[in-house]
């Protein structure tokens, strides 16, 4: 399996919503993906802006806060860049652990603000998945992205339910 993707995400912890727009390649085939997950309403929208179509599915699972898990173990604290002068580097802590589902993870986040830098996640089914975070902002720049577009109004709920990880399995 040869998968490479770049995604933009909007994360709303208060409203328990995530929007992920992704472009990538899988075995030399390009794909586009746009998913809006609303955990309070237990609904996922799969959005195709180009065709102006929408699929609405039940969303299973609980909203996961983007945080260092409580059972994580501190592996190291390092400086990315230089520690020679103030503000020349970024102080990062790296944590390791295992989820209840026996998935292994390694998470790096800034020491100040706990802003994610990268995550490595491993299951027997997926192997290692690497996620790197760039251009993070605190807050939501465009709240409209957390609502389905008008052409999703009236779309019937399908029977097939999905969860967050199914966003990555559709490719």
CSV table of N, CA and C in Angstrom, one decimal:
chain,number,residue,atom,x,y,z
A,1,UNK,N,0.8,-1.2,0.0
A,1,UNK,CA,0.0,0.0,0.0
A,1,UNK,C,0.9,1.2,0.0
A,2,UNK,N,0.6,2.1,-0.9
A,2,UNK,CA,1.4,3.4,-1.0
A,2,UNK,C,0.4,4.5,-0.9
A,3,UNK,N,0.3,5.1,0.3
A,3,UNK,CA,-0.7,6.2,0.5
A,3,UNK,C,0.1,7.4,1.0
A,4,UNK,N,-0.2,8.6,0.3
A,4,UNK,CA,0.3,9.9,0.7
A,4,UNK,C,-0.8,10.9,0.6
A,5,UNK,N,-1.0,11.6,1.7
A,5,UNK,CA,-2.2,12.6,1.7
A,5,UNK,C,-1.8,13.9,2.4
A,6,UNK,N,-2.4,15.0,2.0
A,6,UNK,CA,-2.3,16.2,2.6
A,6,UNK,C,-3.7,16.7,3.0
A,7,UNK,N,-3.9,17.1,4.2
A,7,UNK,CA,-5.3,17.4,4.7
A,7,UNK,C,-5.3,18.7,5.4
A,8,UNK,N,-6.3,19.5,5.3
A,8,UNK,CA,-6.6,20.6,6.1
A,8,UNK,C,-7.7,20.3,7.0
A,9,UNK,N,-7.6,20.6,8.3
A,9,UNK,CA,-8.7,20.3,9.2
A,9,UNK,C,-9.1,21.5,10.0
A,10,UNK,N,-10.3,21.4,10.4
A,10,UNK,CA,-10.9,22.4,11.3
A,10,UNK,C,-11.4,21.6,12.5
A,11,UNK,N,-11.0,22.0,13.7
A,11,UNK,CA,-11.3,21.2,14.9
A,11,UNK,C,-12.0,22.1,15.9
A,12,UNK,N,-13.2,21.7,16.3
A,12,UNK,CA,-14.0,22.5,17.3
A,12,UNK,C,-14.3,21.6,18.5
A,13,UNK,N,-13.5,21.7,19.5
A,13,UNK,CA,-13.7,20.9,20.7
A,13,UNK,C,-15.0,21.2,21.4
A,14,UNK,N,-15.4,22.5,21.5
A,14,UNK,CA,-16.6,22.9,22.2
A,14,UNK,C,-17.8,22.3,21.5
A,15,UNK,N,-17.9,22.5,20.2
A,15,UNK,CA,-19.0,22.0,19.4
A,15,UNK,C,-18.9,20.5,19.0
A,16,UNK,N,-17.8,19.9,19.3
A,16,UNK,CA,-17.5,18.5,19.0
A,16,UNK,C,-17.7,18.2,17.5
A,17,UNK,N,-17.0,19.0,16.7
A,17,UNK,CA,-17.1,18.9,15.2
A,17,UNK,C,-15.7,18.9,14.6
A,18,UNK,N,-15.5,18.2,13.5
A,18,UNK,CA,-14.2,18.2,12.8
A,18,UNK,C,-14.6,18.2,11.3
A,19,UNK,N,-13.9,19.0,10.6
A,19,UNK,CA,-14.0,19.0,9.1
A,19,UNK,C,-12.6,18.7,8.6
A,20,UNK,N,-12.5,17.8,7.7
A,20,UNK,CA,-11.3,17.4,7.1
A,20,UNK,C,-11.4,17.3,5.6
A,21,UNK,N,-10.6,18.2,4.9
A,21,UNK,CA,-10.5,18.2,3.5
A,21,UNK,C,-9.1,17.6,3.1
A,22,UNK,N,-9.1,16.6,2.3
A,22,UNK,CA,-7.9,15.8,2.0
A,22,UNK,C,-7.7,15.6,0.5
A,23,UNK,N,-6.5,15.7,0.1
A,23,UNK,CA,-6.1,15.4,-1.3
A,23,UNK,C,-4.9,14.4,-1.2
A,24,UNK,N,-4.8,13.4,-2.0
A,24,UNK,CA,-3.7,12.5,-1.9
A,24,UNK,C,-3.6,11.6,-3.1
A,25,UNK,N,-2.7,10.6,-2.9
A,25,UNK,CA,-2.5,9.6,-3.9
A,25,UNK,C,-2.5,8.2,-3.2
A,26,UNK,N,-3.1,7.2,-3.8
A,26,UNK,CA,-3.1,5.9,-3.3
A,26,UNK,C,-2.8,5.0,-4.5
A,27,UNK,N,-1.6,4.3,-4.5
A,27,UNK,CA,-1.2,3.5,-5.6
A,27,UNK,C,-1.3,4.2,-6.9
A,28,UNK,N,-0.7,5.4,-6.9
A,28,UNK,CA,-0.6,6.3,-8.1
A,28,UNK,C,-2.0,6.8,-8.6
A,29,UNK,N,-3.0,6.7,-7.8
A,29,UNK,CA,-4.3,7.3,-8.2
A,29,UNK,C,-4.6,8.5,-7.2
A,30,UNK,N,-5.0,9.6,-7.8
A,30,UNK,CA,-5.3,10.8,-7.0
A,30,UNK,C,-6.7,10.7,-6.4
A,31,UNK,N,-6.9,11.2,-5.2
A,31,UNK,CA,-8.2,11.2,-4.6
A,31,UNK,C,-8.4,12.5,-3.9
A,32,UNK,N,-9.7,12.9,-3.7
A,32,UNK,CA,-10.1,14.1,-3.0
A,32,UNK,C,-11.1,13.6,-2.0
A,33,UNK,N,-11.1,14.2,-0.8
A,33,UNK,CA,-12.0,13.8,0.2
A,33,UNK,C,-12.4,15.0,1.1
A,34,UNK,N,-13.7,15.1,1.5
A,34,UNK,CA,-14.1,16.1,2.3
A,34,UNK,C,-15.2,15.6,3.3
A,35,UNK,N,-14.8,15.5,4.6
A,35,UNK,CA,-15.7,15.0,5.6
A,35,UNK,C,-16.0,15.9,6.7
A,36,UNK,N,-17.3,16.0,7.1
A,36,UNK,CA,-17.7,16.9,8.2
A,36,UNK,C,-18.3,15.9,9.3
A,37,UNK,N,-17.7,15.9,10.4
A,37,UNK,CA,-18.2,15.0,11.5
A,37,UNK,C,-18.8,15.8,12.6
A,38,UNK,N,-20.0,15.6,12.9
A,38,UNK,CA,-20.7,16.3,14.0
A,38,UNK,C,-21.1,15.3,15.1
A,39,UNK,N,-20.3,15.2,16.1
A,39,UNK,CA,-20.5,14.2,17.2
A,39,UNK,C,-21.7,14.5,18.0
A,40,UNK,N,-22.1,15.7,18.2
A,40,UNK,CA,-23.2,16.0,19.0
A,40,UNK,C,-24.5,15.5,18.4
A,41,UNK,N,-24.5,15.6,17.0
A,41,UNK,CA,-25.7,15.1,16.3
A,41,UNK,C,-25.5,13.7,15.8
A,42,UNK,N,-24.3,13.1,16.0
A,42,UNK,CA,-24.0,11.7,15.6
A,42,UNK,C,-24.2,11.5,14.1
A,43,UNK,N,-23.7,12.5,13.3
A,43,UNK,CA,-23.8,12.5,11.8
A,43,UNK,C,-22.5,12.8,11.2
A,44,UNK,N,-22.2,12.1,10.1
A,44,UNK,CA,-21.0,12.5,9.2
A,44,UNK,C,-21.5,12.8,7.8
A,45,UNK,N,-21.0,13.9,7.3
A,45,UNK,CA,-21.3,14.3,5.9
A,45,UNK,C,-20.1,14.1,5.1
A,46,UNK,N,-20.3,13.4,3.9
A,46,UNK,CA,-19.2,13.3,2.9
A,46,UNK,C,-19.6,14.2,1.8
A,47,UNK,N,-18.8,15.2,1.6
A,47,UNK,CA,-19.2,16.4,0.8
A,47,UNK,C,-18.3,16.4,-0.5
A,48,UNK,N,-19.0,16.6,-1.6
A,48,UNK,CA,-18.3,16.7,-2.9
A,48,UNK,C,-18.7,18.1,-3.4
A,49,UNK,N,-17.8,19.1,-3.2
A,49,UNK,CA,-18.1,20.5,-3.6
A,49,UNK,C,-18.1,20.6,-5.1
A,50,UNK,N,-17.3,19.9,-5.8
A,50,UNK,CA,-17.3,20.0,-7.3
A,50,UNK,C,-18.6,19.6,-7.9
A,51,UNK,N,-19.2,18.4,-7.5
A,51,UNK,CA,-20.5,17.9,-8.0
A,51,UNK,C,-21.7,18.5,-7.2
A,52,UNK,N,-21.4,19.2,-6.1
A,52,UNK,CA,-22.4,19.7,-5.2
A,52,UNK,C,-23.3,18.6,-4.7
A,53,UNK,N,-22.7,17.5,-4.3
A,53,UNK,CA,-23.4,16.4,-3.7
A,53,UNK,C,-23.0,16.1,-2.3
A,54,UNK,N,-23.8,15.3,-1.6
A,54,UNK,CA,-23.6,15.1,-0.2
A,54,UNK,C,-24.1,13.7,0.2
A,55,UNK,N,-23.4,13.0,1.0
A,55,UNK,CA,-23.8,11.8,1.6
A,55,UNK,C,-23.9,12.0,3.1
A,56,UNK,N,-25.0,11.6,3.8
A,56,UNK,CA,-25.1,11.7,5.2
A,56,UNK,C,-25.2,10.4,5.8
A,57,UNK,N,-24.4,10.1,6.8
A,57,UNK,CA,-24.3,8.8,7.5
A,57,UNK,C,-24.3,8.9,9.0
A,58,UNK,N,-24.8,7.9,9.7
A,58,UNK,CA,-24.7,7.9,11.1
A,58,UNK,C,-23.2,7.9,11.5
A,59,UNK,N,-22.9,8.6,12.6
A,59,UNK,CA,-21.5,8.7,13.1
A,59,UNK,C,-21.5,8.0,14.4
A,60,UNK,N,-20.7,6.9,14.4
A,60,UNK,CA,-20.6,6.1,15.7
A,60,UNK,C,-19.3,6.5,16.4
A,61,UNK,N,-19.2,6.3,17.6
A,61,UNK,CA,-18.0,6.6,18.4
A,61,UNK,C,-18.2,7.9,19.2
A,62,UNK,N,-17.3,8.1,20.1
A,62,UNK,CA,-17.3,9.3,20.9
A,62,UNK,C,-16.3,10.3,20.4
A,63,UNK,N,-16.5,11.6,20.6
A,63,UNK,CA,-15.6,12.7,20.2
A,63,UNK,C,-14.4,12.5,21.1
A,64,UNK,N,-13.2,12.6,20.4
A,64,UNK,CA,-11.9,12.5,21.2
A,64,UNK,C,-11.3,13.9,21.2
A,65,UNK,N,-11.0,14.3,22.4
A,65,UNK,CA,-10.3,15.6,22.5
A,65,UNK,C,-8.9,15.4,22.0
A,66,UNK,N,-8.4,16.5,21.3
A,66,UNK,CA,-7.0,16.5,20.8
A,66,UNK,C,-6.1,16.8,22.0
A,67,UNK,N,-5.6,15.8,22.7
A,67,UNK,CA,-4.8,16.0,23.9
A,67,UNK,C,-3.9,14.9,24.1
A,68,UNK,N,-2.9,15.0,25.0
A,68,UNK,CA,-2.1,14.0,25.4
A,68,UNK,C,-2.9,13.0,26.3
A,69,UNK,N,-3.0,11.7,25.9
A,69,UNK,CA,-3.8,10.8,26.8
A,69,UNK,C,-3.2,10.8,28.2
A,70,UNK,N,-4.1,10.5,29.1
A,70,UNK,CA,-3.8,10.5,30.6
A,70,UNK,C,-2.8,9.4,30.9
A,71,UNK,N,-2.9,8.3,30.1
A,71,UNK,CA,-2.0,7.2,30.4
A,71,UNK,C,-0.7,7.2,29.7
A,72,UNK,N,-0.4,8.3,28.9
A,72,UNK,CA,0.8,8.5,28.2
A,72,UNK,C,2.0,8.6,29.1
A,73,UNK,N,3.2,8.2,28.6
A,73,UNK,CA,4.4,8.3,29.3
A,73,UNK,C,5.4,9.3,28.6
A,74,UNK,N,5.9,10.2,29.3
A,74,UNK,CA,6.9,11.1,28.7
A,74,UNK,C,8.1,10.4,28.2
A,75,UNK,N,8.4,10.5,26.9
A,75,UNK,CA,9.6,9.9,26.4
A,75,UNK,C,10.8,10.9,26.4
A,76,UNK,N,10.5,12.1,26.0
A,76,UNK,CA,11.6,13.1,25.9
A,76,UNK,C,11.1,14.5,25.8
A,77,UNK,N,11.8,15.5,26.2
A,77,UNK,CA,11.6,16.9,25.9
A,77,UNK,C,12.8,17.4,25.1
A,78,UNK,N,12.5,18.0,24.0
A,78,UNK,CA,13.6,18.4,23.1
A,78,UNK,C,13.3,19.8,22.6
A,79,UNK,N,14.3,20.4,21.9
A,79,UNK,CA,14.2,21.7,21.2
A,79,UNK,C,14.3,21.4,19.7
A,80,UNK,N,13.3,21.8,19.0
A,80,UNK,CA,13.5,21.7,17.5
A,80,UNK,C,14.1,23.0,17.1
A,81,UNK,N,15.1,22.9,16.3
A,81,UNK,CA,15.9,24.2,15.9
A,81,UNK,C,17.1,24.3,16.8
A,82,UNK,N,17.3,25.5,17.3
A,82,UNK,CA,18.5,25.8,18.1
A,82,UNK,C,18.1,26.3,19.5
A,83,UNK,N,18.9,25.9,20.4
A,83,UNK,CA,18.7,26.4,21.8
A,83,UNK,C,19.8,27.4,22.2
A,84,UNK,N,20.5,27.9,21.2
A,84,UNK,CA,21.6,28.8,21.4
A,84,UNK,C,21.1,30.2,21.8
A,85,UNK,N,20.0,30.6,21.4
A,85,UNK,CA,19.4,32.0,21.7
A,85,UNK,C,17.9,31.9,21.9
A,86,UNK,N,17.4,32.8,22.7
A,86,UNK,CA,15.9,32.7,22.9
A,86,UNK,C,15.1,32.8,21.6
A,87,UNK,N,14.1,32.0,21.5
A,87,UNK,CA,13.2,32.0,20.4
A,87,UNK,C,13.8,31.4,19.1
A,88,UNK,N,15.0,30.8,19.2
A,88,UNK,CA,15.6,30.1,18.1
A,88,UNK,C,15.1,28.7,17.9
A,89,UNK,N,14.4,28.2,18.9
A,89,UNK,CA,13.9,26.8,18.8
A,89,UNK,C,12.5,26.7,19.3
A,90,UNK,N,11.9,25.5,19.1
A,90,UNK,CA,10.6,25.2,19.6
A,90,UNK,C,10.7,24.0,20.6
A,91,UNK,N,10.3,24.3,21.8
A,91,UNK,CA,10.3,23.2,22.8
A,91,UNK,C,9.2,22.3,22.7
A,92,UNK,N,9.5,21.0,22.5
A,92,UNK,CA,8.5,19.9,22.2
A,92,UNK,C,8.7,18.8,23.2
A,93,UNK,N,7.6,18.2,23.7
A,93,UNK,CA,7.6,17.0,24.5
A,93,UNK,C,7.0,15.9,23.7
A,94,UNK,N,7.6,14.7,23.8
A,94,UNK,CA,7.2,13.5,23.1
A,94,UNK,C,6.7,12.5,24.1
A,95,UNK,N,5.5,11.9,23.8
A,95,UNK,CA,4.8,11.0,24.7
A,95,UNK,C,4.5,9.7,23.9
A,96,UNK,N,4.6,8.6,24.6
A,96,UNK,CA,4.3,7.3,24.0
A,96,UNK,C,3.2,6.6,24.9
A,97,UNK,N,2.5,5.6,24.3
A,97,UNK,CA,1.5,4.9,25.0
A,97,UNK,C,0.8,3.9,24.1
A,98,UNK,N,-0.3,3.4,24.6
A,98,UNK,CA,-1.1,2.4,23.9
A,98,UNK,C,-2.6,2.7,24.3
A,99,UNK,N,-3.5,2.6,23.3
A,99,UNK,CA,-4.9,2.9,23.5
A,99,UNK,C,-5.5,1.6,24.1
A,100,UNK,N,-6.8,1.7,24.5
A,100,UNK,CA,-7.5,0.6,25.0
A,100,UNK,C,-7.7,-0.5,23.9
A,101,UNK,N,-7.7,0.0,22.7
A,101,UNK,CA,-7.8,-1.0,21.5
A,101,UNK,C,-6.5,-1.6,21.1
A,102,UNK,N,-5.4,-1.3,21.9
A,102,UNK,CA,-4.1,-1.9,21.7
A,102,UNK,C,-3.3,-1.2,20.5
A,103,UNK,N,-3.7,0.0,20.2
A,103,UNK,CA,-3.0,0.7,19.1
A,103,UNK,C,-1.9,1.5,19.8
A,104,UNK,N,-0.7,1.4,19.3
A,104,UNK,CA,0.5,2.1,19.8
A,104,UNK,C,0.5,3.5,19.3
A,105,UNK,N,1.0,4.5,20.0
A,105,UNK,CA,1.1,5.9,19.5
A,105,UNK,C,2.3,6.6,20.1
A,106,UNK,N,2.8,7.6,19.4
A,106,UNK,CA,3.8,8.5,19.8
A,106,UNK,C,3.4,9.8,19.4
A,107,UNK,N,3.2,10.8,20.3
A,107,UNK,CA,2.7,12.1,20.1
A,107,UNK,C,3.7,13.1,20.5
A,108,UNK,N,4.0,14.1,19.6
A,108,UNK,CA,4.8,15.3,20.0
A,108,UNK,C,4.0,16.5,19.9
A,109,UNK,N,4.1,17.3,21.0
A,109,UNK,CA,3.3,18.6,21.1
A,109,UNK,C,4.2,19.7,21.7
A,110,UNK,N,3.9,20.9,21.4
A,110,UNK,CA,4.7,22.0,22.0
A,110,UNK,C,4.5,22.0,23.5
A,111,UNK,N,5.5,22.3,24.2
A,111,UNK,CA,5.5,22.4,25.7
A,111,UNK,C,4.5,23.5,26.1
A,112,UNK,N,4.6,24.7,25.4
A,112,UNK,CA,3.7,25.8,25.8
A,112,UNK,C,2.5,25.7,24.8
A,113,UNK,N,1.3,25.6,25.3
A,113,UNK,CA,0.1,25.5,24.5
A,113,UNK,C,-0.3,24.1,24.1
A,114,UNK,N,0.5,23.1,24.2
A,114,UNK,CA,0.2,21.7,23.9
A,114,UNK,C,-0.4,21.7,22.4
A,115,UNK,N,0.3,22.4,21.5
A,115,UNK,CA,-0.2,22.3,20.1
A,115,UNK,C,0.5,21.2,19.4
A,116,UNK,N,-0.3,20.3,18.7
A,116,UNK,CA,0.3,19.1,18.1
A,116,UNK,C,1.3,19.4,17.1
A,117,UNK,N,2.4,18.6,17.0
A,117,UNK,CA,3.5,18.8,16.0
A,117,UNK,C,3.4,17.5,15.1
A,118,UNK,N,3.4,16.3,15.7
A,118,UNK,CA,3.2,15.1,14.9
A,118,UNK,C,2.7,14.0,15.8
A,119,UNK,N,2.1,13.0,15.1
A,119,UNK,CA,1.6,11.8,15.7
A,119,UNK,C,2.0,10.6,14.9
A,120,UNK,N,2.4,9.6,15.5
A,120,UNK,CA,2.6,8.3,14.9
A,120,UNK,C,1.7,7.3,15.6
A,121,UNK,N,1.0,6.5,14.8
A,121,UNK,CA,-0.1,5.6,15.3
A,121,UNK,C,0.0,4.3,14.6
A,122,UNK,N,0.0,3.2,15.4
A,122,UNK,CA,0.2,1.9,14.8
A,122,UNK,C,-0.9,0.9,15.2
A,123,UNK,N,-1.5,0.2,14.2
A,123,UNK,CA,-2.3,-0.9,14.5
A,123,UNK,C,-1.8,-2.0,13.6
A,124,UNK,N,-2.2,-3.3,13.9
A,124,UNK,CA,-1.8,-4.4,13.0
A,124,UNK,C,-2.5,-4.2,11.6
A,125,UNK,N,-3.7,-3.6,11.6
A,125,UNK,CA,-4.4,-3.5,10.3
A,125,UNK,C,-3.8,-2.4,9.4
A,126,UNK,N,-3.4,-1.2,10.0
A,126,UNK,CA,-2.9,-0.1,9.2
A,126,UNK,C,-1.4,0.0,9.1
A,127,UNK,N,-0.7,-0.7,10.0
A,127,UNK,CA,0.7,-0.4,10.1
A,127,UNK,C,0.9,1.0,10.7
A,128,UNK,N,2.1,1.6,10.5
A,128,UNK,CA,2.3,2.9,11.1
A,128,UNK,C,1.7,4.0,10.2
A,129,UNK,N,1.0,4.9,10.8
A,129,UNK,CA,0.4,6.1,10.2
A,129,UNK,C,1.1,7.3,10.8
A,130,UNK,N,1.6,8.2,10.0
A,130,UNK,CA,2.3,9.4,10.4
A,130,UNK,C,1.4,10.6,10.1
A,131,UNK,N,1.2,11.5,11.0
A,131,UNK,CA,0.5,12.7,10.8
A,131,UNK,C,1.4,13.8,11.3
A,132,UNK,N,1.6,14.8,10.5
A,132,UNK,CA,2.4,16.0,10.8
A,132,UNK,C,1.4,17.2,10.7
A,133,UNK,N,1.5,18.1,11.7
A,133,UNK,CA,0.6,19.2,11.8
A,133,UNK,C,1.4,20.5,11.5
A,134,UNK,N,0.8,21.3,10.5
A,134,UNK,CA,1.4,22.6,10.1
A,134,UNK,C,0.4,23.7,10.2
A,135,UNK,N,0.8,24.9,10.4
A,135,UNK,CA,-0.1,26.1,10.3
A,135,UNK,C,-1.3,25.9,11.2
A,136,UNK,N,-1.1,25.4,12.4
A,136,UNK,CA,-2.2,25.3,13.4
A,136,UNK,C,-2.5,26.7,13.9
A,137,UNK,N,-3.8,26.9,14.1
A,137,UNK,CA,-4.3,28.2,14.7
A,137,UNK,C,-5.1,27.8,15.9
A,138,UNK,N,-5.1,28.7,16.9
A,138,UNK,CA,-6.0,28.5,18.0
A,138,UNK,C,-7.3,29.2,17.7
A,139,UNK,N,-8.4,28.5,17.8
A,139,UNK,CA,-9.7,29.1,17.4
A,139,UNK,C,-10.1,28.5,16.0
A,140,UNK,N,-11.2,29.0,15.5
A,140,UNK,CA,-11.7,28.6,14.2
A,140,UNK,C,-11.7,29.8,13.3
A,141,UNK,N,-10.9,29.7,12.3
A,141,UNK,CA,-10.8,30.9,11.3
A,141,UNK,C,-12.1,31.1,10.6
A,142,UNK,N,-12.8,30.0,10.1
A,142,UNK,CA,-14.0,30.2,9.3
A,142,UNK,C,-15.0,29.2,9.9
A,143,UNK,N,-15.9,29.7,10.8
A,143,UNK,CA,-16.9,28.8,11.4
A,143,UNK,C,-17.8,28.1,10.4
A,144,UNK,N,-18.0,28.8,9.2
A,144,UNK,CA,-18.9,28.2,8.2
A,144,UNK,C,-18.5,26.8,7.8
A,145,UNK,N,-17.2,26.5,7.9
A,145,UNK,CA,-16.7,25.2,7.4
A,145,UNK,C,-17.2,24.1,8.3
A,146,UNK,N,-17.8,24.4,9.5
A,146,UNK,CA,-18.3,23.4,10.5
A,146,UNK,C,-19.8,23.1,10.3
A,147,UNK,N,-20.3,23.7,9.2
A,147,UNK,CA,-21.7,23.4,8.9
A,147,UNK,C,-21.8,22.8,7.5
A,148,UNK,N,-22.8,21.9,7.3
A,148,UNK,CA,-22.9,21.3,5.9
A,148,UNK,C,-23.3,22.4,5.0
A,149,UNK,N,-22.9,22.3,3.7
A,149,UNK,CA,-23.3,23.3,2.7
A,149,UNK,C,-24.8,23.2,2.4
A,150,UNK,N,-25.4,24.2,1.8
A,150,UNK,CA,-26.9,24.2,1.6
A,150,UNK,C,-27.3,23.0,0.8
A,151,UNK,N,-26.5,22.5,-0.2
A,151,UNK,CA,-27.0,21.3,-1.0
A,151,UNK,C,-27.0,20.0,-0.2
A,152,UNK,N,-26.6,20.1,1.1
A,152,UNK,CA,-26.8,18.9,2.0
A,152,UNK,C,-28.1,18.9,2.7
A,153,UNK,N,-28.8,20.0,2.6
A,153,UNK,CA,-30.2,20.1,3.2
A,153,UNK,C,-31.1,19.0,2.6
A,154,UNK,N,-31.8,18.3,3.4
A,154,UNK,CA,-32.8,17.4,2.9
A,154,UNK,C,-32.2,16.0,2.5
A,155,UNK,N,-30.9,15.9,2.6
A,155,UNK,CA,-30.2,14.6,2.2
A,155,UNK,C,-30.6,13.5,3.2
A,156,UNK,N,-31.1,12.4,2.8
A,156,UNK,CA,-31.5,11.3,3.7
A,156,UNK,C,-30.3,10.6,4.3
A,157,UNK,N,-30.5,10.2,5.6
A,157,UNK,CA,-29.5,9.5,6.3
A,157,UNK,C,-29.4,8.1,5.8
A,158,UNK,N,-28.2,7.7,5.5
A,158,UNK,CA,-28.0,6.3,5.0
A,158,UNK,C,-27.9,5.4,6.2
A,159,UNK,N,-28.0,4.1,5.9
A,159,UNK,CA,-28.0,3.1,7.0
A,159,UNK,C,-26.5,2.8,7.5
A,160,UNK,N,-25.6,2.9,6.6
A,160,UNK,CA,-24.2,2.5,6.9
A,160,UNK,C,-23.6,3.6,7.8
A,161,UNK,N,-23.1,3.1,9.0
A,161,UNK,CA,-22.5,4.1,10.0
A,161,UNK,C,-21.0,4.1,9.8
A,162,UNK,N,-20.4,5.2,10.2
A,162,UNK,CA,-19.0,5.4,10.1
A,162,UNK,C,-18.4,6.0,11.3
A,163,UNK,N,-17.1,6.0,11.4
A,163,UNK,CA,-16.4,6.6,12.5
A,163,UNK,C,-15.3,7.5,12.0
A,164,UNK,N,-14.5,8.1,12.8
A,164,UNK,CA,-13.5,9.0,12.4
A,164,UNK,C,-12.5,8.3,11.5
A,165,UNK,N,-12.1,7.1,11.9
A,165,UNK,CA,-11.1,6.3,11.2
A,165,UNK,C,-11.5,5.8,9.8
A,166,UNK,N,-12.8,5.8,9.6
A,166,UNK,CA,-13.3,5.4,8.3
A,166,UNK,C,-13.0,6.5,7.2
A,167,UNK,N,-12.7,7.7,7.7
A,167,UNK,CA,-12.3,8.7,6.8
A,167,UNK,C,-11.0,8.3,6.0
A,168,UNK,N,-10.2,7.5,6.7
A,168,UNK,CA,-8.9,7.1,6.1
A,168,UNK,C,-8.9,5.8,5.4
A,169,UNK,N,-10.0,5.0,5.6
A,169,UNK,CA,-10.1,3.7,5.0
A,169,UNK,C,-10.9,3.7,3.7
A,170,UNK,N,-11.4,4.8,3.3
A,170,UNK,CA,-12.2,4.9,2.0
A,170,UNK,C,-11.4,4.9,0.8
A,171,UNK,N,-10.1,5.1,0.9
A,171,UNK,CA,-9.2,5.3,-0.2
A,171,UNK,C,-8.7,4.0,-0.8
